[in-house]
Short mmCIF file of C-alpha atoms and ligand atoms in Angstrom, two decimals:
data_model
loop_
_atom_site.label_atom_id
_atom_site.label_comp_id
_atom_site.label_asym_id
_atom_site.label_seq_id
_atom_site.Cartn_x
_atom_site.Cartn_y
_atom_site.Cartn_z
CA UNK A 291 4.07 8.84 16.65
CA UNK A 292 5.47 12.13 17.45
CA UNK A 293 7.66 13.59 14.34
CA UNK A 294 7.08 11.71 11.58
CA UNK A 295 9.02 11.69 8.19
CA UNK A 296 6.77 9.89 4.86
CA UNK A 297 9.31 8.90 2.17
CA UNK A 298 7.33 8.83 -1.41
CA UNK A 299 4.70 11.10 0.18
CA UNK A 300 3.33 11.88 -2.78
CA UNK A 301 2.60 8.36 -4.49
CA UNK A 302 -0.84 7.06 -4.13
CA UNK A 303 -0.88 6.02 -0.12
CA UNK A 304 1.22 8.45 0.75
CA UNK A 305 -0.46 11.63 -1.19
CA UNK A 306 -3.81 10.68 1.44
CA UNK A 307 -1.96 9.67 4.20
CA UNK A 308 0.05 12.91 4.99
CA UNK A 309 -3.02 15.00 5.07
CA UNK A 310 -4.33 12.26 7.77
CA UNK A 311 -1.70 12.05 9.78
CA UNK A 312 -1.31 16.08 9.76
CA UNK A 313 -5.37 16.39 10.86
CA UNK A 314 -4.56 13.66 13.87
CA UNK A 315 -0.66 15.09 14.72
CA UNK A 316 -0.64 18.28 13.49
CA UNK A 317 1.01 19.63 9.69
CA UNK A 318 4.05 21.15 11.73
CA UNK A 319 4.60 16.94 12.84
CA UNK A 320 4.71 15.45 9.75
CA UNK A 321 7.35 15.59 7.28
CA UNK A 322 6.65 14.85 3.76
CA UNK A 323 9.59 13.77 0.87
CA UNK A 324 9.65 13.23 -2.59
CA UNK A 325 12.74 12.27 -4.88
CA UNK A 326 11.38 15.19 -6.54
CA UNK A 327 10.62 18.70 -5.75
CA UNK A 328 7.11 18.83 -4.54
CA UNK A 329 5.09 21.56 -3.56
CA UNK A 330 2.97 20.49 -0.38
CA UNK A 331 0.73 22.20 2.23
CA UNK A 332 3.43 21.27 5.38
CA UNK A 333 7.11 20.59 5.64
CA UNK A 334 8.95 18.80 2.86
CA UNK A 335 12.11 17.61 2.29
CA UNK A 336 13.80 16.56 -1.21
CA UNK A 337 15.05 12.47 -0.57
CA UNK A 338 16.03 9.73 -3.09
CA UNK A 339 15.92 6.87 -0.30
CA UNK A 340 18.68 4.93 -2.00
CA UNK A 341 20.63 7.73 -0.40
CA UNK A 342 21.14 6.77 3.24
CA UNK A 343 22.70 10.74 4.18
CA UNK A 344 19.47 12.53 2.32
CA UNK A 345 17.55 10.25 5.05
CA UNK A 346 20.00 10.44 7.91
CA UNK A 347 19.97 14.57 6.97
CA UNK A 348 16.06 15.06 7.46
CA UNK A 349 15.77 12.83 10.45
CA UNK A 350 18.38 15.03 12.64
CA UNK A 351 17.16 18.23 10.97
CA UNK A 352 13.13 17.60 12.19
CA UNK A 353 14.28 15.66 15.05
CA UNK A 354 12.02 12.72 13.46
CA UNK A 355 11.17 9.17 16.03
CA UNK A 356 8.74 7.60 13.18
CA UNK A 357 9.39 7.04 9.30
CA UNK A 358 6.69 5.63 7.26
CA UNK A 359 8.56 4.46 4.41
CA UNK A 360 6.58 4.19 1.04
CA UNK A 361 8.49 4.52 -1.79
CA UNK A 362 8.68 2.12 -3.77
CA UNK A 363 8.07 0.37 -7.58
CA UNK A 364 4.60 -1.55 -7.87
CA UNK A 365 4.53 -5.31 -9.74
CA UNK A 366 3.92 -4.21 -12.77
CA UNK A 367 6.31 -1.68 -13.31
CA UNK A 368 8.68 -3.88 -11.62
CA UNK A 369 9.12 -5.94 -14.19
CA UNK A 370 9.98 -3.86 -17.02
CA UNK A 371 12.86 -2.51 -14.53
CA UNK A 372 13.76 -5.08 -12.18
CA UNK A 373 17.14 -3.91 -11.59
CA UNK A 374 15.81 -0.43 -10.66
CA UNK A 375 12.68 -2.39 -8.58
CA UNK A 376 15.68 -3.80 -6.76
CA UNK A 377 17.72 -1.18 -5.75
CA UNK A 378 14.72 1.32 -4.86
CA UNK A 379 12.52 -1.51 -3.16
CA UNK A 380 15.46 -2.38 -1.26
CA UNK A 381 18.18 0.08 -0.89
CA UNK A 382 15.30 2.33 0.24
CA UNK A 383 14.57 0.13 2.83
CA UNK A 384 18.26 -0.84 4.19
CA UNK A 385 19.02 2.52 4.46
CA UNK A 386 15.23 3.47 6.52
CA UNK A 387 16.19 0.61 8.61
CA UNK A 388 19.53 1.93 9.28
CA UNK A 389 19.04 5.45 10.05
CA UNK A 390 16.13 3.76 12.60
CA UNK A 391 18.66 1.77 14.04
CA UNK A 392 20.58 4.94 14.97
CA UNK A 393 18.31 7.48 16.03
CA UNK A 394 15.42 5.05 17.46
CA UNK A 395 12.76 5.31 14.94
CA UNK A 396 9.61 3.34 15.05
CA UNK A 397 9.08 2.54 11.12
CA UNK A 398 5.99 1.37 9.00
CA UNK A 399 7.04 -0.79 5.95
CA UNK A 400 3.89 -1.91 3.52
CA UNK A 401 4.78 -5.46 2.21
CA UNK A 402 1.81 -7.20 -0.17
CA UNK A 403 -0.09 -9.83 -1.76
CA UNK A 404 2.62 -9.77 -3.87
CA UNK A 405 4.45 -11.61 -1.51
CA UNK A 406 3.05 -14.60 -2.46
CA UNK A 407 3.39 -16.86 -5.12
CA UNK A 408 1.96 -19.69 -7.26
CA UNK A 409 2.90 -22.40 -4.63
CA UNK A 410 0.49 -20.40 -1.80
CA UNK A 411 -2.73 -21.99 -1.14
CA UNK A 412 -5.16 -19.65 -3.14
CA UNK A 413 -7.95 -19.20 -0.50
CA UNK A 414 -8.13 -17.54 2.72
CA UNK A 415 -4.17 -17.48 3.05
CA UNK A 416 -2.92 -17.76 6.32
CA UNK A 417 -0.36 -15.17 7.95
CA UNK A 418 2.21 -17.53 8.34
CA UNK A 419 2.48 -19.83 5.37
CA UNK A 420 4.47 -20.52 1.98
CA UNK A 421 6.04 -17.45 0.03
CA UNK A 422 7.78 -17.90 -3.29
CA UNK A 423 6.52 -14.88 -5.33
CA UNK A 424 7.81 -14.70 -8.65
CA UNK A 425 7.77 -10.82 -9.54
CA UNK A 426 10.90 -8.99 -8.74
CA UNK A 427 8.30 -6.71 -6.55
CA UNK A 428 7.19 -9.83 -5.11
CA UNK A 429 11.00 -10.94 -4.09
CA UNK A 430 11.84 -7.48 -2.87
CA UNK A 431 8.95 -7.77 -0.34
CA UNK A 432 9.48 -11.01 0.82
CA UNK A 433 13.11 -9.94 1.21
CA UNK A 434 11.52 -6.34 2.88
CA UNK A 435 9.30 -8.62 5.25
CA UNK A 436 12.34 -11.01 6.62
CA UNK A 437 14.84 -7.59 7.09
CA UNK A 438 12.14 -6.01 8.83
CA UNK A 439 11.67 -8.82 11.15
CA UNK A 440 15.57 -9.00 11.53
CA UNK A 441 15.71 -5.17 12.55
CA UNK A 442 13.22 -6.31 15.23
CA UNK A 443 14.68 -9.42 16.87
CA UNK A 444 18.58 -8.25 16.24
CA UNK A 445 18.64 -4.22 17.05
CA UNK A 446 14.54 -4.03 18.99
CA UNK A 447 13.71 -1.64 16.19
CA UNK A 448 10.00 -0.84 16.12
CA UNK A 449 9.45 -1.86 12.71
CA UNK A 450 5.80 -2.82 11.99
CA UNK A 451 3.99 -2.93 8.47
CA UNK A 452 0.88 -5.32 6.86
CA UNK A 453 0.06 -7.03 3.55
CA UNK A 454 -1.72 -4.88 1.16
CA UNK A 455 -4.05 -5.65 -1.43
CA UNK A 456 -4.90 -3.24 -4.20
CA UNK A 457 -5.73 -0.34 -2.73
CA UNK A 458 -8.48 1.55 -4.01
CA UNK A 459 -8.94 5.43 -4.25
CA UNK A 460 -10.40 9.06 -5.64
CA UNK A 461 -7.29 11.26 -5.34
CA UNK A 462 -4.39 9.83 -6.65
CA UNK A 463 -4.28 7.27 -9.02
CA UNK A 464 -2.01 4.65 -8.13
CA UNK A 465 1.52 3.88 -10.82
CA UNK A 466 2.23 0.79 -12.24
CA UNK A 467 0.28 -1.82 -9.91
CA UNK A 468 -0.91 -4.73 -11.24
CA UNK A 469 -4.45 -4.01 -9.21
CA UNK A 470 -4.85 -0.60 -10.99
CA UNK A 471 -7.88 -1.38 -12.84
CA UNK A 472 -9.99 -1.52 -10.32
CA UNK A 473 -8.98 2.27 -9.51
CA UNK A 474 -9.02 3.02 -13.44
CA UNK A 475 -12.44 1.68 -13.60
CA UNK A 476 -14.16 4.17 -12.11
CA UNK A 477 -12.70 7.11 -14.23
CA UNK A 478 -13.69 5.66 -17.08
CA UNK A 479 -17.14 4.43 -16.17
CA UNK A 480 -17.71 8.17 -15.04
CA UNK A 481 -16.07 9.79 -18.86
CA UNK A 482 -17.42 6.92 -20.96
CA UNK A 483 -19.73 4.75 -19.53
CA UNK A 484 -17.56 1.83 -20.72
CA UNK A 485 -13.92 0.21 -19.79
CA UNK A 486 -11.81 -1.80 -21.32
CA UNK A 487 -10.00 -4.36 -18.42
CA UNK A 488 -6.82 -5.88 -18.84
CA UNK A 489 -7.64 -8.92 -16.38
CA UNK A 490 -9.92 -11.60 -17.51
CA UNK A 491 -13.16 -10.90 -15.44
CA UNK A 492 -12.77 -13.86 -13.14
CA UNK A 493 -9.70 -12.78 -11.80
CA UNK A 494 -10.33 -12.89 -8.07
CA UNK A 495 -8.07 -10.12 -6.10
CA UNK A 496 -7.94 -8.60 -2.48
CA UNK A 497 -8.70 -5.25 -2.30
CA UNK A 498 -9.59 -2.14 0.07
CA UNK A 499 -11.03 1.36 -0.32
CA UNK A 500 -8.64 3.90 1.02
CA UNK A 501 -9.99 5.51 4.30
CA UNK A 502 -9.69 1.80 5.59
CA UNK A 503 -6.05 1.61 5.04
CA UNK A 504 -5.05 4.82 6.18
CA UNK A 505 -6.75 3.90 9.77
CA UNK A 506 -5.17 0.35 9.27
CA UNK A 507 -1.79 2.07 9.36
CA UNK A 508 -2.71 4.42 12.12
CA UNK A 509 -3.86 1.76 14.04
CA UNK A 510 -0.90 -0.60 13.99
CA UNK A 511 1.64 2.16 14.37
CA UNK A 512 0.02 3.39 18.03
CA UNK A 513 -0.56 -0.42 19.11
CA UNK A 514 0.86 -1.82 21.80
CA UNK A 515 4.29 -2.83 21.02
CA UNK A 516 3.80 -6.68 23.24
CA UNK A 517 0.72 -6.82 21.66
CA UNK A 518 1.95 -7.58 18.26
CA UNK A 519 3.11 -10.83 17.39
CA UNK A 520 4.24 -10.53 14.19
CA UNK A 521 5.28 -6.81 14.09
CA UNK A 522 5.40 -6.77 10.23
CA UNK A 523 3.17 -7.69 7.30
CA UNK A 524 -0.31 -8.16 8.49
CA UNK A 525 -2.30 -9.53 6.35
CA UNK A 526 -4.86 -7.27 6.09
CA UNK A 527 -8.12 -7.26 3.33
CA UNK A 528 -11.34 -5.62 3.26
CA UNK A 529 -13.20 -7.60 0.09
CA UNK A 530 -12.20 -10.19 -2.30
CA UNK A 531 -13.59 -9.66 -5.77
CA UNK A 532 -13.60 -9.83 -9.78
CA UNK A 533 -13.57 -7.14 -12.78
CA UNK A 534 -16.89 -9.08 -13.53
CA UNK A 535 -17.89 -8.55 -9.65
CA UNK A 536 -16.66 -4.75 -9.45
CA UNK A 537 -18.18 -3.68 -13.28
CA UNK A 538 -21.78 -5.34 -11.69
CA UNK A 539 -21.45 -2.89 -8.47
CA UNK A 540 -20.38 0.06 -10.67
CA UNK A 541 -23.97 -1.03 -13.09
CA UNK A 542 -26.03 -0.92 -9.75
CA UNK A 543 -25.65 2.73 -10.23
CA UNK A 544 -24.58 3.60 -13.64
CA UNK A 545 -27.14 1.35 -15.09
CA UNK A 546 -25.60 2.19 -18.97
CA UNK A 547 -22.27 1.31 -17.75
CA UNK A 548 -19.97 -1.86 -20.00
CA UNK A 549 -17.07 -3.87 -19.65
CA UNK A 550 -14.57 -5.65 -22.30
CA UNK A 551 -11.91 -7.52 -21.96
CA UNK A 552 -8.37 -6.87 -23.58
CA UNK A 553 -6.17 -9.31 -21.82
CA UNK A 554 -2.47 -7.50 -21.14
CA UNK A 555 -0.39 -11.17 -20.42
CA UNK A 556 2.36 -9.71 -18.32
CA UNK A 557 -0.33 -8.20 -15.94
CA UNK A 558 -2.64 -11.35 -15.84
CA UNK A 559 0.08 -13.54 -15.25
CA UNK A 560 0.98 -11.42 -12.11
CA UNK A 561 -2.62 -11.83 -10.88
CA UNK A 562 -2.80 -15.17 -11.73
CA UNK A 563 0.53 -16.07 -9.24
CA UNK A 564 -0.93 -14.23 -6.28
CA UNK A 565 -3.95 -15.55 -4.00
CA UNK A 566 -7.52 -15.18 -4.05
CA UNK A 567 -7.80 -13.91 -0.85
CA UNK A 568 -6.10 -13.62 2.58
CA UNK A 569 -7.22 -14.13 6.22
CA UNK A 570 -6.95 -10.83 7.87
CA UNK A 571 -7.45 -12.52 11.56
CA UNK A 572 -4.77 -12.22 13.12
CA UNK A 573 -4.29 -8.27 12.74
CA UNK A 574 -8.19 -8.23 13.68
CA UNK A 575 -7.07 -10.44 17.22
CA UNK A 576 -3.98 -7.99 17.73
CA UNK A 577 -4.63 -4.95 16.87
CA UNK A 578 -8.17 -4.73 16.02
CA UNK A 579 -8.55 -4.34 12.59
CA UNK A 580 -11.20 -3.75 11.06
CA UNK A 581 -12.25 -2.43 7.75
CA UNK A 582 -15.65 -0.44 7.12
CA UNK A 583 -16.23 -0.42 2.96
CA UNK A 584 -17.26 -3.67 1.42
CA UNK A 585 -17.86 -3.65 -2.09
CA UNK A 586 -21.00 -1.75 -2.61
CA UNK A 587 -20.14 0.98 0.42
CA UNK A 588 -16.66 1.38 -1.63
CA UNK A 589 -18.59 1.80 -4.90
CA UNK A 590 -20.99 4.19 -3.88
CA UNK A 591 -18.67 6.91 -2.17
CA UNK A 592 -15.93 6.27 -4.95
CA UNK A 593 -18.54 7.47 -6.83
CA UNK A 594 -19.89 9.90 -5.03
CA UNK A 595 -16.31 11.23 -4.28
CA UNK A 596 -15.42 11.13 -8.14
CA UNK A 597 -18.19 13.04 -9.22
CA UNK A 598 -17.14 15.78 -6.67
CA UNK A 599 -13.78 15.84 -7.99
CA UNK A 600 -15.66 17.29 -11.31
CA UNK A 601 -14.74 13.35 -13.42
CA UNK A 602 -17.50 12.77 -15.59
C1 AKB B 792 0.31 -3.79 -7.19
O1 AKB B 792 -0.64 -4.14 -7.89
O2 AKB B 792 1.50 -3.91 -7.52
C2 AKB B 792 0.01 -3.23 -5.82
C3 AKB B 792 0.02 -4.30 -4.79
C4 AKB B 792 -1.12 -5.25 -4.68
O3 AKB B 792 0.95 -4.42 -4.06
N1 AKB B 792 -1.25 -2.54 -5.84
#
């Protein structure tokens, strides 16, 4: 990665990720854009991505050979707009791939746990395996996964990505995910000492803290291109856990700390259709990944971080 352009740079991933990729490449080498007008600390350029010139337009201007394409609508969201899910989700995409196509871009697309559905096996899911999601996100990122592979094999474009879970962090709060409580949590538990979840508290989720998927996506973007055999959506997962689980690791250190239940169906029955947990082991054998917070290491530095940030 040499020039790189972020699209929705300044949504939860992408809001962290610029600031790492400007302290490894440089701020002058990495391009951040927003459908809006953003202030940032480094280059920036104003780009809805369901316009393909807006994206064709920065990548000639900055002379850009990597996109990292992250904009996007979450589950949740999703489904009180699926038309507009569709047409950002993947317009957005069509057009990245496109302008890659054309000017020999290496590309990062996340795809999800979201890509699976109720018909996956629950446990341990394996890369390769059944995928009939049943949120319009879900659809969009199946879709996302097979176009991404077709780039590949039909035009040799670079286009690599993995599965997220919910993705867990102190600086931005995440929009309209379906995993957002266990971000939410923490705020509250900090303010009030008390939260109110919208998942029932055995609803088992993957999930990683931050830092770990920021080096995830550094790490499979400067990987060996032979060495990957699946190019995109890794399944990738640091921990596996509950509300119940999370609220206990939270009490280890806020002893006064409490959690109700307020059950929010449209949200539960999006957890309910996606796995347990995924098997991470084939991005571990091809690209070595491998995440450092578990559960309690997450905790404690959310935490930590949190309290720095002046939440209490
Ligand atoms: C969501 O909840 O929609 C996202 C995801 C797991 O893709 N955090």
């Amino acid at each position: 990665m040499k020039k790189i352009l972020i699209t929705g740079a300044f949504g939860q991933i992408g809001s962290e990720l610029k600031d790492y990729l400007r302290s490894i490449y440089g701020v002058s080498q990495v391009i951040s854009s927003n459908y809006e007008m953003m202030v940032d600390n480094g280059p920036f350029e104003l780009i809805d991505v369901t316009n393909y010139h807006q994206i064709e337009a920065a990548v000639i201007k900055h002379q850009v050979d990597t996109i990292i394409h992250l904009a996007a609508l979450l589950s949740a969201v999703g489904e009180e707009t699926p038309t507009l899910a569709w047409k950002i989700n993947m317009d957005g995409l069509f057009n990245v791939l496109e302008v890659a196509r054309k000017y020999k871009c290496q590309v990062f697309h996340p795809s999800s746990i979201g890509a699976f559905g109720p018909s996956t096996t629950k446990n341990n899911v394996p890369q390769v395996t059944i995928q009939r999601p049943t949120t319009i996100y879900g659809v969009s990122k199946v879709s996302g996964e097979l176009l991404c592979d077709y780039y590949v094999k039909r035009f040799n474009v670079d286009v690599r990505g993995v599965r997220f879970p919910g993705l867990i962090s102190y600086q931005m709060l995440p929009g309209g995910g379906t995993t957002d409580y266990a971000v939410d949590i923490f705020y509250e538990a900090l303010k009030h000492q008390s939260y109110t979840c919208y998942l029932s508290e055995d609803t088992q989720l993957d999930m990683m803290y931050m830092p770990d998927a920021l080096k995830a996506i550094v790490d499979l973007m400067e990987a060996p291109f032979d060495k990957l055999h699946h190019h995109n959506a890794y399944n990738v997962s640091a921990m596996s856990i509950t509300p119940k689980e999370l609220a206990q690791a939270i009490q280890e250190i806020l002893p006064d700390f409490t959690i109700r239940y307020d059950i929010d169906p449209v949200r539960q029955s999006i957890a309910d259709s996606w796995p347990n947990s995924i098997d991470s082991s084939d991005a571990k054998k091809d690209w070595n990944f491998e995440p450092h917070y578990d559960l309690q290491a997450m905790t404690k530095d959310m935490l930590e971080k949190l309290r720095k940030k002046g939440i209490q």
